[in-house]
Coordinates of C-alpha atoms in Angstrom, one line a residue:
M1 CA 34.0 104.1 -97.6
R2 CA 31.8 103.2 -94.6
I3 CA 33.5 101.3 -91.8
E4 CA 31.5 99.0 -89.6
A5 CA 32.8 96.9 -86.7
R6 CA 30.5 94.1 -85.5
S7 CA 31.2 92.3 -82.2
V8 CA 35.0 92.5 -82.7
F9 CA 37.1 90.6 -80.1
V10 CA 40.9 90.5 -80.2
E11 CA 43.0 88.3 -77.9
Y12 CA 46.7 87.8 -77.7
Q13 CA 48.5 84.7 -76.4
M14 CA 51.2 85.5 -73.8
R15 CA 54.5 84.0 -74.9
R16 CA 55.6 82.7 -71.5
S17 CA 52.4 81.7 -69.8
Q18 CA 50.5 80.8 -73.0
Q19 CA 47.5 82.4 -71.5
W20 CA 45.1 84.4 -73.7
M21 CA 45.0 88.2 -72.9
P22 CA 41.9 90.1 -74.2
A23 CA 42.7 93.4 -75.9
L24 CA 39.3 94.3 -77.4
Q25 CA 35.9 92.9 -76.4
D26 CA 32.6 93.2 -78.3
V27 CA 33.5 96.4 -80.2
N28 CA 30.7 97.8 -82.3
F29 CA 30.6 101.1 -84.2
V30 CA 30.0 102.7 -87.6
A31 CA 32.1 105.4 -89.2
D32 CA 30.2 106.8 -92.2
S33 CA 31.8 107.7 -95.4
G34 CA 33.8 110.9 -95.3
K35 CA 33.7 111.3 -91.5
F36 CA 36.6 112.1 -89.3
V37 CA 36.4 109.8 -86.3
A38 CA 38.7 110.1 -83.3
V39 CA 39.3 107.2 -80.8
V40 CA 40.3 107.9 -77.2
G41 CA 40.5 105.9 -74.0
P42 CA 42.9 104.9 -71.2
S43 CA 46.4 103.7 -72.1
G44 CA 46.4 100.0 -73.1
C45 CA 42.7 100.0 -73.9
G46 CA 43.3 98.7 -77.5
K47 CA 43.1 101.9 -79.6
T48 CA 46.1 101.0 -81.8
T49 CA 44.9 97.3 -81.9
L50 CA 41.6 98.5 -83.3
L51 CA 43.4 100.6 -85.9
H52 CA 45.5 97.6 -86.9
V53 CA 42.3 95.5 -87.4
I54 CA 40.8 98.1 -89.7
A55 CA 44.1 98.3 -91.6
G56 CA 44.1 94.5 -92.0
L57 CA 47.4 94.2 -90.1
Q58 CA 45.8 92.3 -87.2
P59 CA 43.0 89.8 -87.5
A60 CA 40.1 89.9 -85.2
T61 CA 39.8 86.8 -83.0
R62 CA 36.0 87.0 -83.4
G63 CA 33.6 89.3 -85.2
E64 CA 34.6 91.4 -88.2
V65 CA 35.2 94.9 -89.6
S66 CA 33.8 95.6 -93.0
L67 CA 34.2 98.3 -95.6
D68 CA 31.0 99.1 -97.5
G69 CA 29.8 95.7 -96.4
Q70 CA 32.9 93.8 -97.5
P71 CA 34.8 92.0 -94.6
I72 CA 38.4 93.0 -94.2
K73 CA 40.7 90.0 -95.0
G74 CA 44.0 91.8 -94.9
P75 CA 45.7 95.1 -96.0
G76 CA 44.5 96.8 -99.1
R77 CA 45.2 99.9 -101.3
N78 CA 41.9 101.4 -100.2
R79 CA 43.5 102.0 -96.7
A80 CA 46.6 103.9 -95.7
M81 CA 48.1 104.2 -92.3
V82 CA 50.1 107.1 -90.7
F83 CA 52.2 106.0 -87.7
Q84 CA 53.7 108.1 -84.8
S85 CA 57.1 108.1 -86.5
A86 CA 57.5 109.6 -89.9
A87 CA 60.1 106.8 -90.7
L88 CA 61.4 108.6 -93.8
L89 CA 64.2 107.2 -95.8
P90 CA 67.2 109.5 -94.9
W91 CA 69.1 108.9 -98.1
R92 CA 66.1 110.0 -100.3
T93 CA 64.9 113.5 -100.9
I94 CA 61.4 114.5 -99.9
L95 CA 60.1 114.0 -103.4
R96 CA 61.6 110.5 -103.6
N97 CA 60.3 109.6 -100.2
V98 CA 56.8 110.4 -101.4
T99 CA 57.2 108.5 -104.7
Y100 CA 58.6 105.4 -102.9
G101 CA 55.3 103.5 -102.7
L102 CA 54.4 104.3 -106.3
E103 CA 57.8 103.0 -107.4
L104 CA 57.1 99.7 -105.7
Q105 CA 53.8 99.6 -107.7
K106 CA 55.7 100.3 -111.0
Y107 CA 53.9 103.6 -111.7
P108 CA 55.1 105.3 -114.9
K109 CA 57.8 107.8 -113.8
K110 CA 56.1 110.9 -115.3
R111 CA 52.8 110.1 -113.6
M112 CA 54.5 109.2 -110.3
L113 CA 56.3 112.5 -110.1
E114 CA 53.1 114.4 -111.0
I115 CA 51.2 112.7 -108.1
A116 CA 54.1 113.3 -105.7
R117 CA 54.3 117.0 -106.5
E118 CA 50.6 117.4 -106.2
L119 CA 50.6 115.9 -102.7
I120 CA 53.7 117.8 -101.6
Q121 CA 51.7 121.0 -102.5
L122 CA 48.6 119.7 -100.7
V123 CA 50.6 119.3 -97.4
G124 CA 52.2 122.7 -97.8
L125 CA 55.8 121.7 -98.6
N126 CA 56.3 123.4 -102.0
G127 CA 59.9 124.2 -102.4
F128 CA 61.2 121.4 -100.2
E129 CA 61.1 118.7 -102.8
E130 CA 64.9 118.3 -103.0
C131 CA 65.5 118.6 -99.3
Y132 CA 66.4 115.6 -97.1
P133 CA 64.5 114.5 -94.0
R134 CA 67.3 115.7 -91.7
E135 CA 66.7 119.2 -93.0
L136 CA 63.1 119.3 -92.0
S137 CA 61.4 119.9 -88.6
G138 CA 59.4 117.1 -87.0
G139 CA 56.1 118.7 -88.2
M140 CA 57.4 118.9 -91.7
Q141 CA 58.5 115.3 -91.7
Q142 CA 55.0 114.3 -90.6
R143 CA 53.6 116.2 -93.5
V144 CA 55.8 114.2 -95.8
N145 CA 54.6 111.0 -94.0
L146 CA 51.0 112.1 -94.7
A147 CA 51.7 112.9 -98.4
R148 CA 53.3 109.4 -98.8
A149 CA 50.2 107.8 -97.3
L150 CA 48.0 109.6 -99.8
T151 CA 49.9 108.6 -102.9
T152 CA 47.7 105.6 -103.7
S153 CA 44.5 107.7 -103.2
P154 CA 43.2 105.6 -100.3
E155 CA 39.5 105.9 -99.4
I156 CA 40.3 105.4 -95.7
L157 CA 43.1 107.1 -93.7
L158 CA 44.1 105.6 -90.4
M159 CA 46.3 107.7 -88.1
D160 CA 48.0 106.4 -85.0
E161 CA 48.9 109.4 -82.8
P162 CA 50.8 111.1 -85.7
L163 CA 51.5 114.2 -83.7
A164 CA 52.8 112.5 -80.5
G165 CA 56.4 113.4 -81.1
L166 CA 55.9 117.1 -81.7
D167 CA 56.2 120.0 -79.2
A168 CA 52.9 121.5 -78.0
Q169 CA 53.0 124.5 -80.3
M170 CA 53.7 122.6 -83.4
R171 CA 51.1 120.0 -82.5
E172 CA 48.4 122.6 -82.4
L173 CA 49.5 124.1 -85.7
M174 CA 49.5 120.6 -87.3
Q175 CA 46.0 119.9 -86.0
V176 CA 44.9 122.8 -88.2
E177 CA 46.8 121.4 -91.1
I178 CA 45.4 117.9 -90.8
Q179 CA 41.9 119.4 -90.7
R180 CA 42.7 121.5 -93.9
I181 CA 44.0 118.4 -95.7
W182 CA 41.0 116.3 -94.6
L183 CA 38.5 119.0 -95.7
Q184 CA 40.2 119.0 -99.2
T185 CA 40.3 115.2 -99.6
Q186 CA 37.2 114.1 -97.6
K187 CA 38.8 110.8 -96.7
T188 CA 37.1 108.6 -94.1
T189 CA 39.5 109.0 -91.3
V190 CA 40.0 107.2 -88.0
Y191 CA 42.4 109.0 -85.7
V192 CA 43.9 107.6 -82.5
T193 CA 45.0 110.2 -79.9
H194 CA 45.6 110.5 -76.1
L195 CA 44.7 114.2 -76.1
I196 CA 41.1 115.0 -75.5
D197 CA 41.3 118.6 -76.9
E198 CA 42.9 117.2 -80.1
A199 CA 40.0 114.7 -80.5
V200 CA 37.4 117.4 -80.0
F201 CA 39.1 119.8 -82.4
L202 CA 39.5 117.4 -85.3
A203 CA 36.6 114.9 -85.1
D204 CA 33.0 114.7 -86.3
E205 CA 32.5 112.1 -83.6
V206 CA 34.7 110.6 -80.8
I207 CA 34.7 106.9 -79.9
V208 CA 35.5 106.4 -76.3
L209 CA 36.9 103.0 -75.4
T210 CA 36.8 101.5 -71.9
A211 CA 39.8 100.2 -69.9
R212 CA 41.2 97.0 -71.2
P213 CA 39.7 94.9 -72.6
G214 CA 38.5 97.8 -74.7
T215 CA 34.9 98.1 -75.7
V216 CA 32.9 101.1 -76.9
K217 CA 31.7 103.1 -73.9
T218 CA 30.0 105.8 -76.0
V219 CA 30.3 107.7 -79.3
L220 CA 30.1 111.5 -78.7
P221 CA 29.1 113.7 -81.7
I222 CA 31.2 116.9 -82.1
N223 CA 28.7 119.4 -83.6
L224 CA 31.1 122.3 -84.0
P225 CA 31.2 124.3 -87.2
R226 CA 34.0 123.9 -89.7
P227 CA 36.6 125.0 -90.6
R228 CA 37.8 125.2 -87.0
M229 CA 40.4 127.6 -85.9
L230 CA 42.5 127.3 -82.8
E231 CA 40.5 130.1 -81.2
L232 CA 37.6 127.6 -81.0
K233 CA 39.5 125.9 -78.1
K234 CA 38.7 128.9 -75.9
S235 CA 35.0 128.7 -76.4
P236 CA 32.4 127.5 -73.9
E237 CA 31.1 124.9 -76.4
F238 CA 34.6 123.4 -76.8
H239 CA 35.2 123.3 -73.1
L240 CA 31.9 121.6 -72.5
L241 CA 32.6 118.8 -75.0
Q242 CA 36.2 118.5 -73.5
A243 CA 34.7 118.1 -70.0
Q244 CA 32.2 115.5 -71.2
L245 CA 34.9 113.4 -72.7
W246 CA 37.2 113.7 -69.7
D247 CA 34.4 112.6 -67.3
L248 CA 33.9 109.5 -69.4
I249 CA 37.5 108.6 -69.5
E250 CA 38.0 109.5 -65.8
E251 CA 35.5 106.8 -64.9
E252 CA 37.7 104.3 -66.7
F253 CA 40.9 105.5 -64.9
K254 CA 39.1 105.0 -61.6
K255 CA 38.5 101.4 -62.6
L256 CA 42.2 101.0 -63.1
G257 CA 43.1 102.8 -59.9
E258 CA 44.8 105.6 -61.8
P259 CA 45.3 108.9 -59.9
G260 CA 43.2 111.9 -61.1
S261 CA 46.4 113.8 -61.8
E262 CA 46.9 111.8 -64.9
R263 CA 44.3 113.7 -66.9
L264 CA 44.6 113.6 -70.7
A265 CA 43.3 117.2 -71.1

């Protein structure tokens, strides 16, 4: 599915003062079908808010986001969201965590188990079906989270810093895994991250948001060959793109008075 945002504004009303606080301002972009799009920008610039609007969890104050020309009116089965926390049900096995959404939709048991096992294999967790979440590492739990999101075969995958809770080494390995799964499924993906190198490694293009209220500062194409291995991060081409992105974001930090030591790279 093709995602298009047209003049999207989002405002929140402050509970105590009753004043309106802008989060997003005149956001416009297009994410073509099957593309992997990363979203970066200073903290508080509205990255997660934008993801929630695409998911249908947060209405736009003005403007609209459409999917293949159809305005988003609320959540739908054509979209799935992966959050920072895996939020697995601790009393259920990995297999039963993945089947949970299908159970709610009254899938036939045989088909439900077939889908779950296929997705567990896709995310590289064969043999762990009968384990419980506490028996898995953080990276493995996020794989289960991703498998669960894919159970309804969504056309759009929305990911809100899904690797934020992992250590640096596991995060790098999971970037490779996310790319592998995306290459196999070819889902249109919007991926929010604070890390510039993660955005460059994973994305076909990177949307850079300005400081709050967030608007699109630029969209940077990432013309690096796929599949991408971690060694790519040592290449001059990768470092050039990383530097371009940092320069764009650093301009926004300066507007906020943030010290240069708070680099995201």
